[in-house]
């Protein structure tokens, strides 16, 4: 099969060797274990991995007090074997929460979040380059999302999460992370203001993760570079953490070129700013992608097709 061949997809060499940024992908433990061709392309092209679901609270502690680290451990040990960096994902998120967390009253929720952060971060201490500590905390209009954490713990839950994560692994780079904050808009303004105030208070926040889930029909966020620059000026790193570009079906050659334009613009926006240190995609093959399940009628968002052949977008960023 084309995909398992040892030669890189580009004459220039693998994607990871073309830049001094981390080049990552979200990884799922299932195909990593079961599909040799998936593993081969991942190993060849990327130098960082983000567990797509395997470190989420709902996965590691679905039943209170009973931990399942099998998927997370498998990905972290793959990374060690193959010399890859790991981005930890994610500690405090309103989605994929275990059911039992919803019913806790404030005091117990606070101590439970504390235990969750301490347990998870300590377990992988020294093995995680960067953690997505809090993700998706804002609404599109820049107000705080009314999550269980916001409602019961109040505004301070974010600073608290960063302090706890830092105590558990002082060397991991700690990030806040969100989607639809690629360009300058009310939501990215809110993240900007939050980072500024946390830095001022001495909260250990070191990065902003810009997910970069894009879709052809919404156009490219043209202020992306400017936005990355303003975050960098606050004295934090920036990472592109979940890039993909959805195509309204059916896919054709023109749409694949348009997708390549989007990837190239996002790649260039990151590379224009010294403090943009990572470009991670949310999966690398259309064979396994969250997109069609969540956006019916949209698909083919990744750099490689279902047969692991590089698409025009790949060749655009690695000519
Ligand atoms: O790709 C992930 C998918 O497999 C899960 O079912 C989903 C659960 O909500 O989460 C997806 O990943 C999300 C990520 O963790 C946070 N940002 C948005 C991603 C896409 O939904």
Coordinates of C-alpha atoms and ligand atoms in Angstrom, one line a residue:
X1 CA 0.0 0.0 0.0
X2 CA 1.2 3.5 -0.9
X3 CA 0.9 4.7 2.7
X4 CA 3.3 2.2 4.4
X5 CA 6.1 2.9 2.0
X6 CA 9.2 4.3 3.8
X7 CA 9.7 7.2 1.5
X8 CA 8.4 10.6 2.5
X9 CA 5.3 12.0 0.9
X10 CA 7.3 15.0 -0.4
X11 CA 10.6 15.3 -2.1
X12 CA 11.5 17.9 0.5
X13 CA 11.2 15.3 3.2
X14 CA 8.7 14.8 6.0
X15 CA 6.7 17.8 7.2
X16 CA 8.3 17.7 10.6
X17 CA 11.7 18.4 9.1
X18 CA 10.7 21.5 7.1
X19 CA 10.3 23.9 10.1
X20 CA 11.6 24.6 13.5
X21 CA 8.1 24.5 15.0
X22 CA 6.6 21.4 16.5
X23 CA 4.5 19.7 13.9
X24 CA 1.8 17.6 15.5
X25 CA -1.3 15.6 15.0
X26 CA -4.1 14.4 17.2
X27 CA -3.8 10.6 17.6
X28 CA -6.4 8.0 18.5
X29 CA -5.2 4.9 20.4
X30 CA -7.4 2.5 18.3
X31 CA -5.8 3.0 14.9
X32 CA -2.4 3.6 16.5
X33 CA -2.6 0.0 17.7
X34 CA -4.4 -1.6 14.8
X35 CA -3.2 0.1 11.6
X36 CA 0.4 -0.2 10.5
X37 CA 0.0 2.3 7.7
X38 CA -1.5 4.9 10.0
X39 CA 1.4 4.4 12.4
X40 CA 3.9 4.6 9.6
X41 CA 2.7 8.0 8.3
X42 CA 2.3 9.5 11.8
X43 CA 5.8 8.4 12.7
X44 CA 7.3 9.7 9.5
X45 CA 5.7 13.0 9.2
X46 CA 5.1 14.5 12.7
X47 CA 7.2 15.1 15.8
X48 CA 4.4 15.8 18.3
X49 CA 1.2 14.0 19.2
X50 CA -2.0 15.0 21.1
X51 CA -4.2 12.3 22.4
X52 CA -7.5 13.0 20.7
X53 CA -9.7 11.7 23.5
X54 CA -7.6 9.5 25.8
X55 CA -6.7 12.0 28.5
X56 CA -10.1 13.5 28.8
X57 CA -11.8 13.3 32.2
X58 CA -14.8 11.3 30.8
X59 CA -12.3 8.7 29.5
X60 CA -9.8 8.4 32.4
X61 CA -12.4 8.4 35.2
X62 CA -15.8 7.5 33.7
X63 CA -16.6 5.9 37.1
X64 CA -15.7 7.9 40.1
X65 CA -12.4 6.6 41.6
X66 CA -11.8 4.0 38.9
X67 CA -9.1 5.2 36.5
X68 CA -8.4 3.9 33.0
X69 CA -5.1 5.2 31.6
X70 CA -4.7 2.5 29.0
X71 CA -5.2 4.7 25.9
X72 CA -3.2 7.6 27.3
X73 CA -0.4 5.3 28.4
X74 CA -0.3 3.7 24.9
X75 CA 0.1 7.1 23.2
X76 CA 2.7 8.4 25.7
X77 CA 4.8 5.2 25.3
X78 CA 4.5 5.3 21.5
X79 CA 5.8 8.9 21.7
X80 CA 8.7 7.9 23.9
X81 CA 9.6 5.0 21.6
X82 CA 9.5 7.2 18.5
X83 CA 11.0 10.4 20.0
X84 CA 7.9 12.5 19.8
X85 CA 6.8 15.3 22.0
X86 CA 3.3 15.1 23.7
X87 CA 0.7 17.8 24.0
X88 CA -1.6 16.9 26.9
X89 CA -5.3 17.4 26.2
X90 CA -7.3 18.4 28.3
X91 CA -7.9 19.0 32.0
X92 CA -10.9 21.3 32.5
X93 CA -13.5 21.1 29.7
X94 CA -17.3 21.2 29.9
X95 CA -17.6 18.4 27.3
X96 CA -16.7 14.7 27.7
X97 CA -17.1 15.1 31.5
X98 CA -18.1 12.0 33.5
X99 CA -21.8 12.2 34.4
X100 CA -21.1 12.0 38.1
X101 CA -19.3 15.4 38.0
X102 CA -22.5 17.3 37.1
X103 CA -24.2 16.5 40.4
X104 CA -21.5 17.7 42.8
X105 CA -22.1 20.7 44.9
X106 CA -19.6 23.6 44.8
X107 CA -17.2 22.6 47.6
X108 CA -17.0 19.0 46.4
X109 CA -16.6 20.1 42.8
X110 CA -13.7 22.3 43.8
X111 CA -11.8 19.5 45.6
X112 CA -12.7 17.0 42.8
X113 CA -11.3 19.2 40.1
X114 CA -8.2 19.7 42.2
X115 CA -7.8 15.9 42.5
X116 CA -8.4 15.4 38.8
X117 CA -5.7 17.9 37.8
X118 CA -3.2 16.7 40.4
X119 CA -3.7 13.0 39.5
X120 CA -3.6 13.5 35.7
X121 CA -0.7 15.9 35.5
X122 CA 1.4 14.0 38.1
X123 CA 0.9 10.8 36.3
X124 CA 2.5 12.1 33.1
X125 CA 5.0 14.5 34.9
X126 CA 8.0 15.1 32.8
X127 CA 6.5 13.5 29.7
X128 CA 4.2 16.3 28.6
X129 CA 5.6 19.3 26.8
X130 CA 2.4 21.4 27.0
X131 CA -1.0 21.0 28.6
X132 CA -4.3 22.4 27.4
X133 CA -5.4 23.2 30.9
X134 CA -8.7 25.0 30.3
X135 CA -10.4 24.9 27.0
X136 CA -13.5 26.4 25.4
X137 CA -14.3 28.7 28.4
X138 CA -15.9 31.5 26.3
X139 CA -19.0 32.1 24.2
X140 CA -18.8 33.7 20.8
X141 CA -19.7 37.1 22.2
X142 CA -16.8 37.0 24.7
X143 CA -18.8 36.2 27.8
X144 CA -17.9 33.3 29.9
X145 CA -19.5 30.0 28.9
X146 CA -21.9 28.9 31.7
X147 CA -20.2 25.6 32.3
X148 CA -20.6 23.6 35.5
X149 CA -17.2 25.1 36.6
X150 CA -18.2 28.7 35.9
X151 CA -21.6 28.3 37.5
X152 CA -20.4 26.6 40.7
X153 CA -16.9 27.8 41.1
X154 CA -17.1 31.3 39.6
X155 CA -14.6 33.3 37.5
X156 CA -11.6 32.2 39.6
X157 CA -11.7 28.5 38.4
X158 CA -9.4 29.2 35.5
X159 CA -6.6 30.7 37.6
X160 CA -7.0 28.0 40.1
X161 CA -6.7 25.3 37.4
X162 CA -3.4 26.8 36.1
X163 CA -1.9 27.0 39.6
X164 CA -2.8 23.4 40.3
X165 CA -1.4 22.1 37.1
X166 CA 1.8 24.1 37.6
X167 CA 2.2 22.6 41.1
X168 CA 1.9 19.1 39.7
X169 CA 4.4 19.6 36.8
X170 CA 6.3 22.9 37.0
X171 CA 8.0 22.3 33.6
X172 CA 5.0 21.7 31.4
X173 CA 3.9 24.7 29.4
X174 CA 0.4 25.6 30.4
X175 CA -2.1 26.8 27.8
X176 CA -5.6 28.1 27.6
X177 CA -7.2 27.0 24.3
X178 CA -10.4 27.7 22.3
X179 CA -11.9 27.5 18.8
X180 CA -13.1 30.5 16.7
X181 CA -10.3 32.6 18.1
X182 CA -8.1 32.4 14.9
X183 CA -9.0 36.0 13.9
X184 CA -9.6 39.1 15.9
X185 CA -13.2 39.0 17.2
X186 CA -15.1 39.3 20.5
X187 CA -14.1 35.8 21.6
X188 CA -10.4 36.2 20.9
X189 CA -10.6 39.7 22.6
X190 CA -12.0 37.9 25.7
X191 CA -9.2 35.4 25.7
X192 CA -6.7 38.2 25.2
X193 CA -8.0 40.1 28.2
X194 CA -8.0 37.0 30.3
X195 CA -4.4 36.1 29.5
X196 CA -3.4 39.7 30.2
X197 CA -5.0 39.7 33.6
X198 CA -3.7 36.3 34.5
X199 CA -0.2 37.3 33.6
X200 CA -0.5 40.4 35.6
X201 CA -1.6 38.4 38.7
X202 CA 1.3 36.0 38.3
X203 CA -0.8 33.0 37.3
X204 CA 1.4 30.4 35.5
X205 CA -0.1 30.6 32.0
X206 CA 2.4 30.3 29.2
X207 CA 0.4 29.8 26.1
X208 CA -2.6 30.3 24.0
X209 CA -3.9 27.4 21.9
X210 CA -5.8 28.4 18.7
X211 CA -7.7 25.3 17.6
X212 CA -8.2 26.4 14.0
X213 CA -11.1 24.2 13.0
X214 CA -11.9 25.9 9.7
X215 CA -14.5 25.3 7.0
X216 CA -14.3 26.4 3.3
X217 CA -17.8 28.0 3.4
X218 CA -16.9 30.5 6.2
X219 CA -13.8 31.9 4.6
X220 CA -10.3 32.2 6.0
X221 CA -9.9 34.4 9.2
X222 CA -7.7 37.0 7.6
X223 CA -6.6 38.7 10.8
X224 CA -5.0 35.4 12.1
X225 CA -1.4 36.7 11.9
X226 CA -2.2 39.9 13.6
X227 CA -4.1 38.0 16.3
X228 CA -1.1 35.7 16.9
X229 CA 1.1 38.7 17.1
X230 CA -0.9 40.4 19.8
X231 CA -0.9 37.2 21.9
X232 CA 2.9 36.9 21.5
X233 CA 3.3 40.5 22.7
X234 CA 1.6 39.5 26.0
X235 CA 4.6 37.3 26.5
X236 CA 3.0 33.9 25.9
X237 CA 3.6 31.2 23.3
X238 CA 1.0 30.4 20.7
X239 CA 0.2 27.0 19.3
X240 CA -2.1 26.0 16.5
X241 CA -3.6 22.9 18.2
X242 CA -6.4 21.3 16.2
X243 CA -6.1 22.5 12.6
X244 CA -8.4 21.1 10.0
X245 CA -10.4 22.5 7.0
X246 CA -13.8 21.0 6.3
X247 CA -15.1 20.6 2.8
X248 CA -18.8 20.8 2.0
X249 CA -19.4 17.6 0.0
X250 CA -18.9 16.5 -2.7
X251 CA -15.1 17.2 -2.7
X252 CA -13.6 18.1 -6.1
X253 CA -10.3 19.4 -7.3
X254 CA -11.2 23.1 -7.0
X255 CA -12.2 22.6 -3.3
X256 CA -9.0 20.7 -2.6
X257 CA -7.1 23.7 -3.9
X258 CA -9.2 26.1 -1.8
X259 CA -8.5 23.8 1.2
X260 CA -4.8 24.0 0.4
X261 CA -5.0 27.8 0.4
X262 CA -6.5 27.7 3.9
X263 CA -3.9 25.4 5.3
X264 CA -1.1 27.5 3.7
X265 CA -2.5 30.7 5.2
X266 CA -2.8 29.2 8.7
X267 CA 0.7 27.7 8.4
X268 CA 2.2 31.0 7.2
X269 CA 0.4 33.0 10.0
X270 CA 2.0 30.8 12.5
X271 CA 5.4 30.9 10.9
X272 CA 5.3 34.7 10.7
X273 CA 5.5 34.9 14.5
X274 CA 8.5 33.6 16.4
X275 CA 6.4 32.7 19.4
X276 CA 4.0 30.5 17.4
X277 CA 5.8 27.3 18.4
X278 CA 3.5 24.5 17.2
X279 CA 1.3 23.6 14.3
X280 CA -0.8 20.6 15.2
X281 CA -3.7 19.2 13.0
X282 CA -6.7 17.4 14.4
X283 CA -5.9 14.0 12.9
X284 CA -4.0 13.6 9.7
X285 CA -6.1 11.3 7.6
X286 CA -9.7 11.5 6.3
X287 CA -10.0 7.9 7.3
X288 CA -10.4 8.9 10.9
X289 CA -11.9 12.3 11.5
X290 CA -14.5 13.8 13.9
X291 CA -15.9 16.0 11.1
X292 CA -18.5 13.9 9.3
X293 CA -20.1 12.7 12.6
X294 CA -20.5 16.3 13.8
X295 CA -21.1 18.2 10.6
X296 CA -23.2 16.0 8.2
X297 CA -22.4 16.9 4.6
X298 CA -18.9 18.1 5.4
X299 CA -15.8 16.0 5.3
X300 CA -12.2 15.5 4.0
X301 CA -10.7 18.0 6.4
X302 CA -7.2 16.5 6.8
X303 CA -3.8 16.7 5.1
X304 CA -3.9 13.0 3.9
X305 CA -6.8 11.2 2.2
X306 CA -8.4 7.9 3.4
X307 CA -5.7 5.9 1.7
X308 CA -3.0 8.1 3.4
X309 CA -2.0 9.8 0.2
X310 CA -0.9 13.4 0.7
X311 CA -3.5 15.9 -0.6
X312 CA -2.8 19.3 -2.3
X313 CA -2.9 20.9 1.2
X314 CA 0.1 18.8 2.3
X315 CA 2.1 19.6 -0.8
X316 CA 1.3 23.3 -0.4
X317 CA 2.9 23.5 3.1
X318 CA 5.6 21.0 2.1
X319 CA 6.4 21.6 -1.5
Ligands
LIG1 O1 -12.1 14.7 18.0 C1 -12.8 14.5 19.2 C2 -14.0 13.5 19.0 O2 -13.4 12.3 18.7 C3 -14.8 13.5 20.3 O3 -15.9 12.7 20.1 C4 -15.2 14.9 20.7 C5 -16.0 14.9 22.0 O4 -16.6 16.1 22.2 O5 -14.0 15.7 20.9 C6 -13.3 15.8 19.7 O6 -12.2 16.7 19.9 C7 -12.5 18.1 20.3 C8 -11.4 18.5 21.1 O7 -11.2 17.7 22.2 C9 -11.7 20.0 21.6 N1 -11.9 20.8 20.5 C10 -12.9 20.4 19.6 C11 -12.6 19.0 19.1 C12 -13.6 18.6 18.0 O8 -14.9 18.5 18.6

